Coordinates of C-alpha atoms in Angstrom, one line a residue:
M1 CA 16.9 79.5 135.9
S2 CA 17.0 75.8 135.3
R3 CA 18.6 75.1 131.7
G4 CA 15.2 73.0 131.1
R5 CA 13.1 76.0 131.8
S6 CA 15.4 77.9 129.5
I7 CA 14.8 75.8 126.5
L8 CA 11.1 75.3 127.2
E9 CA 11.0 79.5 127.2
K10 CA 12.7 79.4 124.1
A11 CA 10.5 77.1 122.3
L12 CA 7.5 78.9 123.7
G13 CA 9.3 82.4 122.7
T14 CA 9.4 80.9 119.0
L15 CA 5.7 79.9 119.1
F16 CA 4.4 83.0 120.7
G17 CA 6.6 85.2 118.4
A18 CA 5.0 83.6 115.4
L19 CA 1.5 84.1 117.1
L20 CA 2.2 87.9 117.9
G21 CA -0.1 89.1 115.0
V22 CA -2.8 87.3 116.6
L23 CA -2.2 88.4 120.1
V24 CA -1.9 91.8 118.9
S25 CA -5.4 91.7 117.0
A26 CA -7.0 90.3 119.7
A27 CA -5.9 93.3 122.0
L28 CA -7.1 95.8 119.4
I29 CA -10.5 94.2 119.5
L30 CA -10.6 94.2 123.3
A31 CA -9.4 97.9 123.7
G32 CA -11.5 98.8 120.9
V33 CA -11.7 102.4 118.8
E34 CA -15.3 103.1 117.4
S35 CA -15.2 103.1 113.5
R36 CA -12.9 100.5 113.2
A37 CA -13.4 97.3 111.4
V38 CA -11.6 94.0 112.1
L39 CA -11.9 90.6 110.8
V40 CA -11.2 87.9 113.8
A41 CA -11.0 84.1 113.3
P42 CA -12.1 81.8 115.5
P43 CA -10.6 81.1 118.9
I44 CA -7.7 78.7 119.5
L45 CA -5.9 77.6 122.7
C46 CA -2.6 78.9 121.4
G47 CA -2.7 82.6 122.9
A48 CA -4.7 84.6 125.3
I49 CA -5.3 88.0 126.1
G50 CA -6.6 89.9 129.3
L51 CA -9.2 92.6 129.6
F52 CA -8.8 95.0 132.4
R53 CA -12.3 96.3 133.6
G54 CA -12.8 99.2 136.0
D55 CA -11.2 98.8 139.7
R56 CA -11.8 94.9 139.6
G57 CA -7.9 94.4 138.1
L58 CA -7.1 91.9 135.7
L59 CA -10.6 90.3 135.4
A60 CA -11.1 88.2 132.4
I61 CA -9.1 85.8 130.2
V62 CA -10.5 86.0 126.6
R63 CA -9.2 83.3 124.4
A64 CA -8.5 84.7 121.2
A65 CA -6.8 83.0 118.2
G66 CA -6.7 83.0 114.4
S67 CA -3.4 83.2 112.3
V68 CA -0.8 85.8 111.5
L69 CA -2.8 86.6 108.6
T70 CA -5.4 88.4 111.2
G71 CA -2.4 90.5 112.1
L72 CA -2.1 91.2 108.2
L73 CA -5.7 91.9 107.7
L74 CA -6.1 94.0 110.4
S75 CA -3.4 96.4 109.2
V76 CA -5.5 96.9 105.9
A77 CA -8.7 97.1 108.1
V78 CA -7.9 99.7 110.3
A79 CA -7.2 103.5 109.7
G80 CA -3.6 104.7 109.9
H81 CA -2.8 108.0 111.2
A82 CA 0.9 108.2 110.1
E83 CA 2.2 111.8 109.1
A84 CA 3.6 112.2 105.7
Q85 CA 7.2 111.5 105.7
S86 CA 10.1 111.8 102.9
A87 CA 9.8 109.5 99.7
A88 CA 12.7 107.5 101.2
Q89 CA 11.1 106.3 104.4
L90 CA 8.1 103.4 104.4
P91 CA 5.0 103.0 105.9
L92 CA 4.9 101.1 109.0
T93 CA 2.5 98.2 107.9
W94 CA 2.9 94.5 109.2
E95 CA 4.1 93.6 105.7
N96 CA 6.8 95.9 105.9
I97 CA 7.6 95.1 109.3
F98 CA 7.9 91.2 108.5
T99 CA 9.6 91.9 105.1
E100 CA 11.8 94.8 104.8
S101 CA 15.4 94.9 106.4
S102 CA 15.8 95.3 110.2
G103 CA 19.6 96.2 109.4
V104 CA 22.7 95.2 110.1
R105 CA 23.0 91.2 111.6
Q106 CA 26.5 90.3 112.3
A107 CA 29.7 92.8 112.4
A108 CA 33.2 91.9 113.0
L109 CA 36.0 94.2 113.7
S110 CA 39.8 93.6 111.9
P111 CA 42.7 93.2 114.0
R112 CA 44.1 96.6 113.3
G113 CA 41.0 98.2 114.0
T114 CA 40.5 99.9 111.0
T115 CA 37.8 98.1 108.9
V116 CA 34.8 96.2 110.0
A117 CA 33.1 93.3 108.3
V118 CA 29.0 93.7 108.4
V119 CA 26.6 91.3 107.5
A120 CA 23.7 92.9 105.8
S121 CA 21.6 93.2 102.6
T122 CA 20.4 95.9 100.2
S123 CA 17.9 95.9 97.5
S124 CA 20.4 96.6 94.8
E125 CA 23.0 93.9 96.0
G126 CA 21.3 91.4 98.0
S127 CA 22.6 89.8 101.0
G128 CA 26.3 89.5 101.7
I129 CA 29.5 90.7 103.7
F130 CA 30.1 94.1 103.3
L131 CA 33.5 96.1 104.3
V132 CA 33.1 99.3 106.3
D133 CA 36.1 101.9 106.8
V134 CA 35.8 103.0 110.8
E135 CA 36.7 106.7 109.4
G136 CA 33.9 106.8 107.2
G137 CA 32.7 106.2 103.5
A138 CA 30.4 103.6 101.8
P139 CA 30.2 100.5 102.2
R140 CA 31.3 97.9 99.6
M141 CA 30.3 94.3 98.9
A142 CA 33.2 91.8 99.5
V143 CA 31.5 88.4 99.6
E144 CA 28.2 87.8 97.9
G145 CA 25.9 85.6 100.4
G146 CA 28.4 84.7 103.0
S147 CA 27.7 85.6 106.7
S148 CA 29.4 84.8 110.2
P149 CA 32.9 86.6 109.3
V150 CA 36.0 86.2 111.3
W151 CA 39.2 88.0 110.8
L152 CA 42.3 85.9 110.0
P153 CA 45.3 87.3 112.1
G154 CA 46.7 89.0 109.2
G155 CA 43.8 91.2 108.7
N156 CA 43.9 90.4 105.0
E157 CA 41.4 87.3 105.0
L158 CA 38.1 86.7 106.2
L159 CA 36.3 83.3 107.2
F160 CA 32.8 82.9 106.7
S161 CA 30.2 80.7 105.9
A162 CA 28.2 80.1 102.9
Q163 CA 26.2 77.6 100.9
G164 CA 26.8 75.3 104.0
D165 CA 30.5 75.1 104.2
L166 CA 33.3 77.4 105.2
W167 CA 35.4 79.6 103.1
V168 CA 38.4 81.9 103.5
A169 CA 38.1 85.1 101.2
N170 CA 41.3 87.3 100.6
I171 CA 39.7 90.8 100.5
G172 CA 42.4 92.7 99.1
G173 CA 40.8 93.4 95.3
R174 CA 37.8 95.4 94.2
T175 CA 36.1 92.1 92.9
I176 CA 32.9 90.8 94.9
L177 CA 33.6 87.3 95.6
R178 CA 30.8 84.7 94.8
P179 CA 31.2 81.5 96.7
G180 CA 30.5 78.8 94.2
Q181 CA 32.5 80.6 91.3
E182 CA 36.2 79.8 91.0
H183 CA 38.1 83.0 92.1
P184 CA 42.2 83.0 93.0
R185 CA 41.2 85.0 96.0
L186 CA 38.4 82.5 97.4
T187 CA 39.1 79.3 99.1
R188 CA 36.4 76.4 100.1
V189 CA 37.9 75.0 103.4
T190 CA 35.0 72.2 103.8
R191 CA 32.9 70.5 101.1
D192 CA 30.6 68.2 102.4
A193 CA 26.7 67.9 103.5
H194 CA 27.4 68.7 107.5
D195 CA 26.8 71.7 109.4
E196 CA 29.7 73.8 110.6
R197 CA 29.2 76.9 112.9
A198 CA 31.4 79.2 115.3
A199 CA 34.3 78.6 113.2
R200 CA 37.5 80.1 114.8
P201 CA 41.1 80.3 113.0
S202 CA 44.1 79.6 115.1
P203 CA 46.4 82.2 116.2
D204 CA 48.6 81.6 113.1
G205 CA 45.8 81.7 111.0
R206 CA 46.7 77.5 109.7
T207 CA 44.0 76.0 111.1
I208 CA 40.0 76.0 111.8
A209 CA 38.5 75.0 114.7
F210 CA 34.4 74.7 114.5
Y211 CA 31.5 73.4 116.0
S212 CA 29.4 70.6 114.1
G213 CA 26.8 67.9 114.8
R214 CA 28.3 65.4 112.4
S215 CA 29.0 63.2 115.5
G216 CA 25.7 63.0 116.9
H217 CA 26.9 65.8 119.5
Q218 CA 27.9 69.4 119.1
D219 CA 31.9 68.6 119.0
I220 CA 34.8 70.6 118.0
W221 CA 36.2 69.7 114.7
L222 CA 39.5 70.8 113.0
V223 CA 40.5 71.4 109.4
D224 CA 43.5 73.0 107.2
A225 CA 42.9 76.7 106.8
G226 CA 43.5 75.9 103.0
G227 CA 40.9 73.2 102.6
T228 CA 43.7 70.3 101.7
T229 CA 42.5 68.5 104.7
E230 CA 39.2 66.4 105.6
P231 CA 38.0 67.8 109.1
R232 CA 39.2 66.0 112.2
R233 CA 37.0 65.4 115.4
L234 CA 38.9 66.9 118.2
T235 CA 36.0 66.4 121.4
H236 CA 33.6 64.0 122.1
E237 CA 30.1 64.3 123.0
S238 CA 30.6 67.6 123.8
M239 CA 27.2 69.2 123.8
A240 CA 23.7 68.1 122.6
P241 CA 23.2 68.0 119.2
D242 CA 20.9 70.7 119.1
D243 CA 22.8 72.9 121.6
F244 CA 24.4 76.0 119.5
R245 CA 25.3 78.1 122.1
F246 CA 29.2 79.5 122.3
G247 CA 32.3 79.0 119.9
P248 CA 35.6 77.6 120.7
A249 CA 38.4 79.5 122.4
W250 CA 42.1 79.2 121.0
S251 CA 45.1 79.5 123.7
P252 CA 47.9 82.4 122.3
D253 CA 50.0 79.8 121.7
G254 CA 47.5 77.5 119.6
S255 CA 47.9 74.7 121.6
T256 CA 44.6 74.3 123.9
I257 CA 41.1 75.2 122.9
A258 CA 38.7 76.1 125.7
Y259 CA 35.0 75.1 125.3
F260 CA 31.9 74.3 127.3
S261 CA 30.4 71.2 128.0
N262 CA 27.7 69.6 130.2
K263 CA 29.2 65.9 129.5
A264 CA 30.3 65.8 133.5
D265 CA 26.6 67.0 134.6
Y266 CA 23.9 67.2 131.9
W267 CA 22.7 70.5 134.0
S268 CA 25.8 72.1 134.1
D269 CA 27.4 74.0 131.7
D270 CA 31.4 73.8 132.4
I271 CA 34.6 75.2 131.0
W272 CA 36.5 72.3 129.4
L273 CA 40.2 72.4 127.5
V274 CA 41.5 70.0 125.2
D275 CA 44.9 69.8 123.6
A276 CA 44.8 70.8 119.9
E277 CA 47.2 68.2 119.0
S278 CA 46.4 64.9 121.2
G279 CA 42.4 65.5 121.7
V280 CA 43.1 64.7 125.5
E281 CA 40.2 66.8 127.1
R282 CA 40.3 67.9 131.0
Q283 CA 37.4 69.5 133.1
L284 CA 38.6 72.8 133.9
S285 CA 35.7 74.7 136.2
R286 CA 33.1 73.0 138.6
G287 CA 31.7 76.0 140.5
L288 CA 30.3 77.9 137.7
M289 CA 27.5 77.8 135.2
A290 CA 29.4 79.1 132.1
S291 CA 26.9 81.7 130.1
S292 CA 29.8 83.1 127.4
T293 CA 32.2 82.0 125.3
P294 CA 35.6 81.6 127.4
V295 CA 38.3 84.5 126.2
W296 CA 42.0 83.7 127.3
S297 CA 44.3 86.6 128.5
P298 CA 46.9 87.7 125.8
D299 CA 49.6 85.7 127.8
G300 CA 47.9 82.6 128.1
S301 CA 47.8 82.5 132.0
R302 CA 43.9 83.4 132.6
I303 CA 40.6 82.8 131.0
A304 CA 37.6 85.2 131.7
L305 CA 34.0 84.9 130.9
I306 CA 30.6 85.7 132.1
G307 CA 28.8 83.3 134.2
T308 CA 26.7 82.6 137.3
S309 CA 27.5 80.3 140.7
K310 CA 25.7 76.7 140.6
G311 CA 24.8 78.0 143.9
E312 CA 22.7 80.4 143.0
Y313 CA 19.5 81.2 140.9
W314 CA 20.4 81.5 137.0
Y315 CA 20.2 85.1 135.9
E316 CA 21.4 85.5 132.2
D317 CA 21.2 89.6 132.5
L318 CA 22.6 89.6 136.0
A319 CA 26.0 87.6 136.2
Y320 CA 29.3 88.0 137.2
L321 CA 32.9 88.0 135.7
Y322 CA 34.7 84.8 136.4
V323 CA 38.7 84.6 135.9
L324 CA 40.1 81.0 135.8
D325 CA 43.5 79.3 136.1
P326 CA 43.8 77.2 133.4
E327 CA 46.5 75.3 135.1
T328 CA 45.0 74.9 138.5
G329 CA 41.2 75.5 137.5
W330 CA 41.2 78.0 140.5
E331 CA 38.4 80.2 139.5
R332 CA 37.3 83.5 141.2
T333 CA 34.7 86.0 140.4
V334 CA 35.9 89.7 139.5
D335 CA 34.8 91.9 142.5
M336 CA 32.9 95.1 141.2
Q337 CA 30.0 96.7 142.1
V338 CA 28.0 96.0 139.2
H339 CA 27.3 92.7 137.1
A340 CA 27.8 91.6 133.6
T341 CA 25.2 90.9 131.0
D342 CA 25.7 88.1 128.6
W343 CA 22.0 88.6 126.7
L344 CA 21.0 85.2 125.8
H345 CA 24.3 84.0 125.6
N346 CA 25.6 86.2 122.9
L347 CA 28.0 88.5 124.4
D348 CA 31.6 87.9 125.5
V349 CA 34.1 89.5 127.4
F350 CA 37.7 91.4 126.2
W351 CA 40.7 91.7 127.7
S352 CA 43.2 94.4 127.6
A353 CA 46.4 93.9 125.3
D354 CA 48.6 94.0 129.1
G355 CA 45.9 91.7 130.7
S356 CA 45.2 94.4 133.5
E357 CA 41.8 95.2 132.2
L358 CA 38.6 93.4 131.1
F359 CA 35.6 95.0 128.9
F360 CA 32.0 93.7 129.6
P361 CA 28.5 94.6 129.0
Y362 CA 26.0 95.6 131.4
L363 CA 21.9 96.0 130.8
E364 CA 20.7 98.6 133.2
R365 CA 17.0 99.9 133.0
A366 CA 16.6 98.9 129.7
R367 CA 19.8 100.0 127.9
M368 CA 22.9 98.1 127.2
E369 CA 26.1 99.9 127.8
L370 CA 29.9 98.8 127.7
W371 CA 31.9 98.9 131.1
R372 CA 35.3 98.6 132.0
V373 CA 37.1 96.8 135.4
P374 CA 40.4 95.9 136.4
S375 CA 40.9 92.3 136.0
E376 CA 42.1 92.1 139.4
G377 CA 38.6 93.5 140.8
G378 CA 38.0 96.9 141.6
V379 CA 35.7 100.0 140.5
A380 CA 33.7 99.5 137.5
T381 CA 33.1 102.2 135.1
R382 CA 31.2 102.7 132.3
I383 CA 32.4 103.4 128.7
T384 CA 29.5 104.0 126.8
N385 CA 26.5 106.3 127.5
M386 CA 24.7 105.5 124.1
G387 CA 21.3 104.4 125.0
G388 CA 19.4 101.8 123.1
H389 CA 20.5 98.0 122.8
F390 CA 23.3 96.1 121.2
R391 CA 23.1 92.6 120.5
A392 CA 26.6 91.8 119.5
Y393 CA 30.1 93.9 119.7
D394 CA 33.8 93.4 118.9
A395 CA 36.9 94.9 119.6
N396 CA 40.2 95.0 118.1
T397 CA 43.3 93.7 120.2
A398 CA 44.9 97.1 120.1
V399 CA 42.0 98.5 122.2
T400 CA 44.1 98.0 125.2
S401 CA 46.9 99.7 124.2
M402 CA 45.4 103.2 124.1
V403 CA 47.9 104.6 121.9
S404 CA 47.5 106.1 118.4
G405 CA 49.4 105.2 115.1
E406 CA 48.7 102.4 112.6
A407 CA 45.9 100.7 114.9
A408 CA 42.3 102.4 115.5
P409 CA 41.7 100.9 119.2
G410 CA 37.8 100.9 119.4
F411 CA 34.7 99.1 119.9
V412 CA 31.8 98.3 117.3
F413 CA 28.5 97.7 118.4
V414 CA 25.5 96.1 116.4
R415 CA 22.8 98.5 117.7
S416 CA 19.3 99.7 117.6
T417 CA 17.6 102.5 119.1
P418 CA 13.8 103.5 119.6
T419 CA 13.9 105.4 116.3
R420 CA 16.5 103.2 114.4
G421 CA 16.8 99.9 113.0
T422 CA 20.1 98.0 114.0
E423 CA 23.5 99.1 112.6
V424 CA 26.8 99.4 113.2
D425 CA 28.0 102.2 115.7
W426 CA 32.0 102.5 116.7
V427 CA 33.3 104.4 119.8
S428 CA 36.8 104.7 120.7
A429 CA 38.7 103.3 123.4
L430 CA 39.8 106.7 124.6
G431 CA 35.8 107.4 125.2
G432 CA 33.9 109.9 123.6
E433 CA 31.1 110.2 121.4
V434 CA 29.5 107.4 119.1
R435 CA 29.9 107.3 115.5
R436 CA 27.1 105.6 113.2
L437 CA 29.0 103.7 110.5
T438 CA 26.4 102.2 108.6
R439 CA 22.5 102.7 107.2
F440 CA 21.3 99.0 106.1
S441 CA 18.0 99.5 108.1
T442 CA 14.7 100.6 106.9
E443 CA 13.8 103.9 107.5
W444 CA 10.0 104.1 108.7
E445 CA 7.8 106.7 108.7
G446 CA 6.6 108.2 112.1
L447 CA 9.0 106.6 114.4
V448 CA 8.7 108.5 118.0
E449 CA 10.9 108.3 120.9
P450 CA 8.8 106.7 123.8
E451 CA 8.6 108.8 127.3
E452 CA 10.3 106.7 130.0
I453 CA 8.1 107.1 133.2
S454 CA 7.5 105.4 136.3
Y455 CA 4.3 104.4 137.8
R456 CA 3.3 103.3 141.3
S457 CA 2.5 99.4 141.5
W458 CA -0.1 97.2 143.8
D459 CA 2.4 97.1 146.7
G460 CA 3.9 100.7 146.5
L461 CA 6.8 99.9 144.1
Y462 CA 7.6 101.9 141.3
I463 CA 7.7 100.1 137.8
Q464 CA 9.4 101.4 134.7
G465 CA 7.5 102.1 131.7
F466 CA 7.7 103.2 128.2
L467 CA 5.1 105.1 127.2
Y468 CA 4.2 105.6 123.0
R469 CA 1.9 108.1 122.0
P470 CA -0.3 108.8 118.6
P471 CA 1.1 111.2 116.1
G472 CA -0.9 114.5 117.1
F473 CA -1.6 113.3 120.7
D474 CA -4.1 115.6 122.2
P475 CA -3.9 115.4 126.1
A476 CA -7.5 116.4 126.0
G477 CA -8.5 113.5 124.0
A478 CA -9.6 110.4 124.6
Y479 CA -7.5 107.1 123.7
P480 CA -7.7 103.7 124.1
T481 CA -4.5 102.1 125.5
L482 CA -2.7 98.6 125.2
V483 CA -0.2 97.6 128.1
Q484 CA 2.9 95.4 126.4
V485 CA 4.4 92.9 128.8
H486 CA 7.9 91.5 127.4
G487 CA 8.9 87.8 127.2
G488 CA 11.4 86.1 129.5
G489 CA 10.3 86.6 132.8
T490 CA 13.7 87.3 133.9
N491 CA 14.9 89.5 130.9
S492 CA 13.6 93.1 130.1
Y493 CA 11.8 95.3 127.8
L494 CA 14.5 97.0 125.4
H495 CA 15.4 100.6 124.7
S496 CA 15.5 99.8 121.0
L497 CA 13.4 99.6 118.1
N498 CA 10.3 98.1 118.9
T499 CA 8.0 98.3 115.7
T500 CA 5.0 96.5 117.1
E501 CA 4.6 99.4 119.8
Q502 CA 5.4 102.2 117.0
Y503 CA 2.9 100.6 115.1
L504 CA 0.0 100.5 117.2
A505 CA 1.0 104.3 118.4
Q506 CA 0.5 105.3 114.8
R507 CA -3.0 103.7 114.4
G508 CA -4.3 105.7 117.7
Y509 CA -3.4 103.5 120.6
V510 CA -1.5 104.9 123.4
V511 CA 1.1 101.6 124.4
L512 CA 2.7 101.5 127.9
A513 CA 5.4 98.9 127.7
V514 CA 6.5 97.8 131.2
N515 CA 9.1 96.2 133.2
Y516 CA 7.7 94.3 136.0
R517 CA 9.5 93.1 138.7
G518 CA 11.4 90.0 138.5
G519 CA 13.0 91.5 135.2
S520 CA 16.8 92.7 134.6
G521 CA 18.6 95.8 135.0
F522 CA 17.5 97.0 138.3
G523 CA 19.6 94.8 140.3
R524 CA 19.5 91.5 142.2
A525 CA 16.9 92.4 144.9
F526 CA 14.1 93.7 142.3
Q527 CA 15.3 90.6 140.1
D528 CA 14.8 88.2 143.2
L529 CA 11.3 89.3 143.3
G530 CA 9.9 87.4 141.1
V531 CA 11.2 83.9 142.7
N532 CA 8.3 81.5 143.7
D533 CA 5.7 84.0 142.7
W534 CA 5.9 83.2 138.6
A535 CA 3.0 85.3 136.6
N536 CA 1.8 86.5 139.9
G537 CA 3.2 89.7 141.0
Q538 CA 4.3 90.3 137.7
A539 CA 0.6 90.3 136.7
L540 CA -0.4 92.5 139.2
D541 CA 2.5 95.1 138.0
A542 CA 0.6 95.1 134.7
A543 CA -3.0 95.3 136.3
A544 CA -1.3 98.4 138.1
A545 CA -0.4 100.1 135.0
A546 CA -3.9 99.9 133.7
G547 CA -5.1 101.6 136.9
F548 CA -2.6 104.0 136.0
V549 CA -3.5 104.5 132.5
R550 CA -7.3 105.1 133.9
A551 CA -6.3 108.1 135.8
Q552 CA -4.6 109.8 133.2
P553 CA -7.0 112.5 131.7
W554 CA -6.6 111.1 128.0
S555 CA -7.8 107.7 128.8
N556 CA -11.2 106.5 127.3
G557 CA -11.1 103.7 130.1
R558 CA -10.7 100.6 127.7
V559 CA -7.1 99.2 128.2
G560 CA -6.2 96.0 126.7
I561 CA -3.0 93.8 127.4
Y562 CA -0.7 91.8 124.9
G563 CA 2.9 89.9 125.0
Y564 CA 4.6 87.0 123.5
S565 CA 6.5 84.1 125.2
Y566 CA 6.4 84.8 129.0
G567 CA 4.6 87.7 128.4
G568 CA 1.6 85.9 126.7
I569 CA 1.7 83.7 130.1
T570 CA 1.8 87.3 132.0
S571 CA -1.3 88.2 129.6
M572 CA -3.4 85.2 130.6
A573 CA -2.6 85.5 134.2

C-alpha cells in the first residue's frame, strides 16, 4: 500500500466513521422489518448502501444519507429485544455506545513488572492515571487527568502528559496528584504553548526525548527531566508536521537515539540515528519501510523493528521482523514461519534480557496473539491463546530472564473480546492462563459471542464470517440480515467488542461480518488476491454472503449491507 493511499484511507475512515449511524440506518431500512418506524433524512453523496435482491447479486446502489442523528433517532424508534440483565449493566443504545466508557485507553508496565499504570476513567473519579497491582487489588488513581504514562528507570516515577505539557510524578504516596496544583511529588517538565508527544526518558532518567511540531516538522527535542532547562531541538525536518507515528528510541548507553524519517525519500520510512549530544544525524536503513518504533537490544549491538521491504506491497498486518546493525546499517529479516503485525503502526517488538529472543504480535483469523522467536531466526511459537484483540501491550525488561524473585516477568495487554470492553490483561512470561486486572469498561446488556463460520464464495474460496443472532433466536423463524464489511481493504474484522453488530442483533437482525479476500490474518497468498482487484472480488465475497444467508431456513430473503471507510466503498461497489 502506498503511503499516500494509507493517509487517504485514514482520512476517509474518519469521515465514514462519523457517518456510521447514517449507513447503519440506511441498511436497516433496506433490510426492513415490518412494524418498525424509521425516520430518514434527505439523501447525500457521502455514504451509500447496497441492496441484494434474489439471485441477481449486488444489484443496486442506493444513495443514503442524513446525519448521525438519524442513527440516534433510529435507536429510539425501533423496538428493542434485549433481555433483562442486572442493574449494573447498561442497555445498548446509540447514545450509550457513544457516551459511555469503552474501557482502558493505555497501559504501561513498571520496570520490575509489579505495577501497571493505566489510563482510564470512572464515573466517580473521572479520567486519569490509575495504578494496578499485577497480583490483584482495586486500582487507585495516582494522577488526575494525565495520559500517555511512561515509567522512569527507577520504577518510582511516571512521565506523562497533561494540560498540553510533560510532567513527572513520584507515585510513592497516596495523594492524588493534580497537574496545575503545586505538590512536592509533581514536577512540570515543559511549560509552553507547543505540542509534545511520544515522550521517552533516557536510560539514566535525567533527560526526556519527545516529538514536537514546533519547528514546522515532527522533530525530536530534548529537555531536562527536572524541568530546569528549555527544550533543545535534536533532529531537523524529520517528518511532516502531521505525521504522528512512532516514538524516539534511546540506546542503552544513552548516547544515541534511533528514529524514523522520510527526509531521504518522501515515500520511504527509514531508520535514522542521531547523536544525543552533538545532534549529528545519519541514515541507517535503506531497504525497508519501518512500521514500528525501533527497539535496541539490551547490549546496544542491534536494533529490532517491524517493517516491510521497499520492493514488496506494503501490508501493515503482514510484515517482517527486521534486525539492524547500528554500526554498519546491515539489515536482515528474522527467518520464521509466520509474520508480524504492527496494527496501524501501534505495536512494537520486545527483546529478551540476553538478546537471544524477540517477542512480537501477529494477527491470525481475526485474533491478535503474542509470539516468540529466536532473534537469529528459527521456529516461532505462540505465547498466548487469548482470542480477542489487543491494540497495545507492554513488557518489563525482566520478562526475558525467566526467573522469579523481586521482578514479575510478564506482559500486559490492552485487550477486548466480543463480550467485554477494553481492559488490562496479564500473562506470565512462563506461559499459562490470562489474568484480567481491571474492570473499567461499561458492562453491556445481552452481549453474545458470535459464531465463527465459513461460507463458499463465488469462485470456491471459503470466507470467514462472524454470525450474530438476535436474543431468543428461533431457527424456525424468519429474520432479515445485514452483511458487515470491514474498513481497511488489507486489514481485518476483529474478534473483539463490536457494539454496532451487537446492537443490531439485539434489535432483531442477524448480522454476518465477513473477512473478505485481500484482508489480513490468512497468509500472503490470500492477501495478494486484492492486488489489482480493488473492490471487485471483495464485493463479490460480500454478495456471496447474501446468497449464503438466503439459503438458510431462518432467512426472510431480505439482506442489507453496510460498512465504514473502505467498507463503505465495498458497500457501494
